[in-house]
CSV table of C-alpha atoms in Angstrom, one decimal:
chain,number,residue,atom,x,y,z
A,6,MET,CA,-57.7,-20.8,-32.3
A,7,LYS,CA,-55.7,-19.2,-34.8
A,8,GLU,CA,-55.8,-15.9,-32.9
A,9,LEU,CA,-54.6,-17.3,-30.2
A,10,ILE,CA,-51.6,-18.9,-31.7
A,11,SER,CA,-50.9,-16.0,-33.3
A,12,SER,CA,-51.2,-13.9,-30.2
A,13,ILE,CA,-48.9,-16.3,-28.8
A,14,ASN,CA,-46.4,-16.1,-31.4
A,15,ILE,CA,-46.4,-12.2,-31.4
A,16,MET,CA,-46.0,-12.3,-28.1
A,17,LYS,CA,-42.7,-14.8,-28.4
A,18,ILE,CA,-41.3,-11.6,-30.7
A,19,VAL,CA,-42.4,-9.0,-28.5
A,20,LEU,CA,-41.6,-10.3,-25.1
A,21,PRO,CA,-38.2,-10.9,-26.2
A,22,ILE,CA,-37.6,-7.1,-27.6
A,23,VAL,CA,-39.2,-5.9,-24.3
A,24,TYR,CA,-36.8,-7.9,-21.7
A,25,ILE,CA,-33.7,-6.7,-23.8
A,26,VAL,CA,-34.8,-3.2,-23.8
A,27,VAL,CA,-35.5,-3.0,-20.0
A,28,ALA,CA,-32.3,-4.7,-19.2
A,29,ILE,CA,-30.8,-2.0,-21.8
A,30,VAL,CA,-32.2,0.8,-19.3
A,31,ALA,CA,-31.8,-0.9,-16.0
A,32,TYR,CA,-28.2,-1.7,-16.9
A,33,GLU,CA,-27.8,2.4,-17.9
A,34,ILE,CA,-29.7,3.4,-14.9
A,35,ILE,CA,-27.6,1.5,-12.6
A,36,LYS,CA,-24.7,2.5,-14.1
A,37,LYS,CA,-25.4,6.3,-13.5
A,38,ILE,CA,-25.8,5.6,-10.1
A,39,ILE,CA,-22.7,3.7,-9.7
A,40,TYR,CA,-20.9,7.0,-11.2
A,41,LYS,CA,-22.9,9.3,-8.7
A,42,VAL,CA,-21.9,7.1,-6.2
A,43,ILE,CA,-18.2,6.3,-6.5
A,44,LYS,CA,-16.6,9.6,-7.9
A,45,VAL,CA,-13.2,9.7,-9.0
A,46,ASN,CA,-10.7,12.6,-8.5
A,47,LYS,CA,-7.7,12.5,-10.2
A,48,LYS,CA,-6.1,15.0,-7.9
A,49,ASN,CA,-6.3,12.0,-5.5
A,50,HIS,CA,-3.6,9.6,-6.0
A,51,HIS,CA,-5.5,6.8,-5.2
A,52,TYR,CA,-8.1,7.7,-8.4
A,53,GLN,CA,-7.0,4.5,-10.4
A,54,ARG,CA,-8.3,2.4,-7.2
A,55,VAL,CA,-11.6,3.9,-7.4
A,56,GLU,CA,-11.8,3.6,-11.1
A,57,THR,CA,-11.0,0.0,-10.8
A,58,VAL,CA,-13.5,-0.6,-8.4
A,59,ARG,CA,-16.0,1.2,-9.9
A,60,LEU,CA,-15.4,-0.5,-13.5
A,61,LEU,CA,-15.5,-4.0,-11.2
A,62,ILE,CA,-19.2,-3.2,-10.0
A,63,ILE,CA,-20.3,-2.4,-13.1
A,64,ASN,CA,-19.1,-5.3,-15.5
A,65,ILE,CA,-20.6,-7.4,-12.3
A,66,VAL,CA,-23.7,-5.7,-12.6
A,67,LYS,CA,-23.7,-5.9,-16.5
A,68,TYR,CA,-23.2,-10.0,-16.3
A,69,ILE,CA,-25.9,-10.1,-13.8
A,70,ILE,CA,-28.6,-8.3,-16.2
A,71,VAL,CA,-27.4,-10.2,-19.0
A,72,VAL,CA,-28.1,-13.5,-17.6
A,73,ILE,CA,-31.4,-12.4,-16.2
A,74,ALA,CA,-32.7,-11.3,-19.0
A,75,LEU,CA,-31.2,-14.4,-21.3
A,76,LEU,CA,-33.1,-16.4,-18.6
A,77,ALA,CA,-36.4,-14.7,-19.2
A,78,ILE,CA,-36.0,-14.8,-23.1
A,79,LEU,CA,-35.7,-18.4,-22.7
A,80,ALA,CA,-38.7,-18.8,-20.7
A,81,THR,CA,-40.9,-17.0,-23.2
A,82,PHE,CA,-39.8,-19.7,-25.7
A,83,GLY,CA,-40.8,-22.6,-23.1
A,84,VAL,CA,-37.3,-23.8,-21.8
A,85,ASN,CA,-37.5,-25.2,-18.3
A,86,VAL,CA,-35.7,-22.0,-16.6
A,87,ASN,CA,-35.4,-23.9,-13.2
A,88,ALA,CA,-33.7,-27.0,-14.5
A,89,LEU,CA,-31.2,-24.6,-16.4
A,90,ILE,CA,-31.0,-22.8,-13.0
A,91,THR,CA,-29.9,-25.9,-11.2
A,92,GLY,CA,-27.6,-27.3,-13.7
A,93,LEU,CA,-25.9,-23.7,-13.9
A,94,SER,CA,-25.7,-24.0,-10.2
A,95,VAL,CA,-24.2,-27.4,-10.1
A,96,THR,CA,-21.4,-26.1,-12.9
A,97,THR,CA,-21.0,-23.2,-11.1
A,98,ALA,CA,-20.2,-24.6,-7.7
A,99,ILE,CA,-17.6,-27.1,-9.7
A,100,ILE,CA,-16.0,-24.4,-11.6
A,101,GLY,CA,-16.0,-22.6,-7.9
A,102,LEU,CA,-14.2,-25.5,-6.8
A,103,ALA,CA,-11.6,-25.4,-9.6
A,104,PHE,CA,-10.5,-21.9,-9.0
A,105,GLN,CA,-11.0,-21.2,-5.7
A,106,ASP,CA,-7.3,-19.9,-5.5
A,107,LEU,CA,-8.4,-17.3,-8.3
A,108,ALA,CA,-11.3,-16.2,-6.4
A,109,LYS,CA,-9.6,-15.4,-3.1
A,110,ASP,CA,-7.0,-13.7,-4.8
A,111,LEU,CA,-9.7,-11.5,-6.8
A,112,ILE,CA,-11.9,-10.8,-3.3
A,113,ALA,CA,-8.4,-9.7,-1.6
A,114,GLY,CA,-7.6,-7.8,-4.9
A,115,VAL,CA,-10.6,-5.8,-4.9
A,116,SER,CA,-10.5,-5.7,-0.2
A,117,ILE,CA,-6.7,-4.0,-0.8
A,118,ILE,CA,-8.0,-1.5,-3.2
A,119,THR,CA,-11.3,-0.2,-1.8
A,120,GLU,CA,-9.1,-0.2,1.8
A,121,ALA,CA,-6.0,1.5,0.3
A,122,GLN,CA,-4.1,-0.8,2.5
A,123,TYR,CA,-1.1,0.2,0.0
A,124,ASP,CA,-0.2,2.3,-3.2
A,125,VAL,CA,1.9,1.8,-5.8
A,126,GLY,CA,5.4,3.6,-5.0
A,127,ASP,CA,4.6,2.3,-1.1
A,128,THR,CA,7.4,0.4,0.9
A,129,ILE,CA,5.7,-2.2,2.4
A,130,GLN,CA,7.4,-5.7,4.0
A,131,VAL,CA,5.5,-9.1,3.1
A,132,GLY,CA,7.1,-11.6,5.5
A,133,THR,CA,10.6,-11.3,5.2
A,134,PHE,CA,10.5,-9.6,2.0
A,135,MET,CA,10.5,-5.5,2.1
A,136,GLY,CA,10.4,-3.7,-0.8
A,137,GLN,CA,8.5,-0.8,-3.0
A,138,VAL,CA,5.1,-1.6,-4.4
A,139,GLU,CA,5.3,-1.7,-8.3
A,140,SER,CA,1.9,-2.8,-9.6
A,141,ILE,CA,-1.5,-4.0,-7.8
A,142,GLY,CA,-3.7,-6.2,-9.7
A,143,LEU,CA,-6.9,-8.0,-9.0
A,144,LYS,CA,-4.7,-11.1,-8.6
A,145,THR,CA,-1.3,-10.3,-8.0
A,146,THR,CA,0.9,-7.7,-6.0
A,147,ARG,CA,4.4,-7.2,-7.3
A,148,ILE,CA,7.2,-5.7,-5.0
A,149,ARG,CA,10.7,-4.9,-5.9
A,150,ASP,CA,13.7,-4.6,-3.0
A,151,TYR,CA,16.3,-2.6,-3.3
A,152,THR,CA,18.8,-4.7,-5.6
A,153,GLY,CA,16.0,-5.2,-8.2
A,154,ALA,CA,14.8,-8.0,-7.4
A,155,THR,CA,10.9,-8.5,-7.6
A,156,LYS,CA,8.5,-10.9,-5.8
A,157,ILE,CA,5.3,-11.3,-7.6
A,158,ILE,CA,2.7,-12.6,-4.9
A,159,ALA,CA,-0.8,-13.7,-5.0
A,160,ASN,CA,-3.2,-11.2,-3.2
A,161,ARG,CA,-4.7,-14.0,-0.9
A,162,TYR,CA,-1.3,-14.0,1.2
A,163,MET,CA,-1.0,-9.8,1.4
A,164,ASP,CA,-2.7,-10.7,4.8
A,165,ASP,CA,0.4,-9.8,7.2
A,166,ILE,CA,1.6,-6.6,5.6
A,167,VAL,CA,3.8,-3.6,7.1
A,168,ASN,CA,3.3,-0.6,5.4
A,169,TYR,CA,6.5,1.8,5.8
A,170,SER,CA,4.9,4.7,3.9
A,171,LEU,CA,1.8,5.6,5.8
A,172,HIS,CA,3.6,7.8,8.1
A,173,ASP,CA,6.8,9.9,8.3
A,174,SER,CA,10.1,8.0,9.5
A,175,LEU,CA,12.3,9.0,12.3
A,176,ALA,CA,16.2,10.0,11.4
A,177,ILE,CA,18.2,8.5,14.6
A,178,VAL,CA,21.9,9.4,14.9
A,179,ASP,CA,23.7,8.3,18.6
A,180,VAL,CA,26.7,10.5,18.7
A,181,SER,CA,29.7,9.1,21.1
A,182,VAL,CA,32.2,11.3,22.4
A,183,ASP,CA,35.1,11.0,25.1
A,184,TYR,CA,34.4,11.2,28.9
A,185,ASN,CA,37.0,13.9,29.1
A,186,GLN,CA,34.8,16.2,27.2
A,187,LYS,CA,32.6,18.6,28.9
A,188,SER,CA,28.7,18.0,28.4
A,189,GLU,CA,27.9,22.1,27.8
A,190,LYS,CA,30.4,21.9,25.1
A,191,VAL,CA,29.3,19.2,23.2
A,192,GLU,CA,25.8,20.0,23.7
A,193,LYS,CA,26.3,23.5,22.4
A,194,VAL,CA,28.4,22.4,19.4
A,195,LEU,CA,25.4,20.1,18.5
A,196,LYS,CA,22.5,22.8,19.0
A,197,ASP,CA,24.5,24.8,16.7
A,198,LEU,CA,24.9,22.3,14.2
A,199,ALA,CA,21.4,21.5,14.4
A,200,GLU,CA,20.2,25.3,14.0
A,201,ASN,CA,22.6,25.7,11.1
A,202,LEU,CA,21.1,22.5,9.4
A,203,SER,CA,17.6,23.1,10.2
A,204,GLY,CA,15.6,23.3,6.9
A,205,THR,CA,18.4,22.5,4.6
A,206,ILE,CA,18.5,18.7,4.4
A,207,PRO,CA,16.6,17.0,1.8
A,208,ASP,CA,13.5,14.9,2.9
A,209,THR,CA,13.4,16.2,6.4
A,210,THR,CA,9.8,17.5,7.4
A,211,GLY,CA,10.7,18.8,10.8
A,212,GLU,CA,13.3,20.0,13.1
A,213,ILE,CA,16.4,18.6,14.3
A,214,GLU,CA,16.0,17.6,18.0
A,215,ILE,CA,19.2,17.0,20.6
A,216,LEU,CA,17.8,14.8,23.2
A,217,GLY,CA,20.6,14.9,24.8
A,218,ILE,CA,22.7,12.0,26.7
A,219,ASN,CA,21.0,8.7,25.6
A,220,SER,CA,23.5,6.2,26.9
A,221,LEU,CA,26.9,5.7,29.3
A,222,GLY,CA,29.1,3.5,26.9
A,223,ASP,CA,32.4,1.5,28.0
A,224,SER,CA,34.4,4.2,26.6
A,225,SER,CA,32.3,7.3,25.6
A,226,ILE,CA,29.3,9.5,26.3
A,227,VAL,CA,26.2,8.6,23.7
A,228,TYR,CA,24.3,11.5,22.8
A,229,ARG,CA,21.2,11.3,20.3
A,230,ILE,CA,19.8,13.3,17.9
A,231,THR,CA,16.9,12.5,15.8
A,232,VAL,CA,14.6,14.6,13.0
A,233,PRO,CA,11.4,13.3,11.2
A,234,THR,CA,11.8,12.6,7.4
A,235,LYS,CA,9.7,11.7,4.5
A,236,PRO,CA,8.5,7.9,4.7
A,237,MET,CA,11.5,5.7,4.2
A,238,ALA,CA,13.9,8.9,3.5
A,239,HIS,CA,15.8,8.2,7.2
A,240,TYR,CA,18.6,6.4,5.6
A,241,GLY,CA,20.0,9.2,3.3
A,242,VAL,CA,19.2,11.9,6.1
A,243,GLN,CA,21.2,9.9,9.0
A,244,ARG,CA,24.3,9.8,6.6
A,245,ILE,CA,24.0,13.3,5.8
A,246,LEU,CA,23.8,14.0,9.3
A,247,ARG,CA,27.0,12.1,10.5
A,248,LYS,CA,29.2,13.6,7.9
A,249,GLU,CA,28.2,17.1,9.5
A,250,ILE,CA,28.4,16.0,13.0
A,251,LYS,CA,31.8,14.4,12.4
A,252,GLU,CA,33.0,17.7,10.6
A,253,ALA,CA,31.3,20.2,13.7
A,254,LEU,CA,32.9,17.9,16.4
A,255,ASP,CA,36.1,17.9,14.3
A,256,ASN,CA,36.2,21.6,14.4
A,257,ALA,CA,35.3,22.2,18.0
A,258,LYS,CA,38.1,19.8,18.6
A,259,VAL,CA,35.9,17.3,20.6
A,260,LYS,CA,37.4,14.0,20.2
A,261,ILE,CA,35.5,11.2,19.2
A,262,PRO,CA,37.0,7.9,21.2
A,263,PHE,CA,38.0,4.5,20.1
A,264,PRO,CA,36.7,1.6,21.8
A,265,GLN,CA,39.5,0.8,25.0
A,266,ILE,CA,39.8,-1.7,27.2
A,267,GLU,CA,41.5,-1.2,30.7
A,268,VAL,CA,43.5,-4.3,32.0
A,269,HIS,CA,44.2,-3.9,35.8
A,270,HIS,CA,46.8,-6.2,37.0
A,271,GLY,CA,45.9,-7.5,40.4
A,272,LYS,CA,48.8,-7.6,42.9
A,273,GLN,CA,50.6,-11.0,43.1
């Protein structure tokens, strides 16, 4: 009888140690597998997102292993683990209801990071607010507009997003000239200008294209010029183009008309 009691006491000492060792080994093995599956390449500008996701998964695995090992150790000492799990389930449910918005933010944050919906530095629009992404967290995203105003948005509300930084932008400039100007002359001036400016305007990613007559206005013929630019750089490129076009038309004596209204007097 004494030997049995002694054996039971030894098991109460040995088993917890075994469970702890198994937990540590299991954690290290799973962590190595995660590091092999989710690799971080620092040359990729999304590497911080990948690192965040990897650390998040490792932490979740760690807490799961700790809880399992702790329950196994408690069972060794005769604790009613089933009742404890039931109690924990109820407590977890109560906490979950109290912090469901936080949970939604965290889940949305993980989704944003893993899917690379947008990145720091991207220009995005959420609802009516448009600005540059300053930071991305698991709970919130910070966006700053051109005036410097910063908006902090919970990740669960980042579900209707327009990202202007995924692809090149297009600079579009409409040029109005007098109806009396010959189309051949105007197009030659614009084409010569396009050739001279090719590759000289910062942030352009392609050639300047003269599309020709875009519309016939009330007092002018409107020509359209386009050029692809880096994301959100089209505003600055358009300003440069307008200045160069104005100077080229002035040098060529091509008239840019003022808005005019013709009034016809009917006979009495």
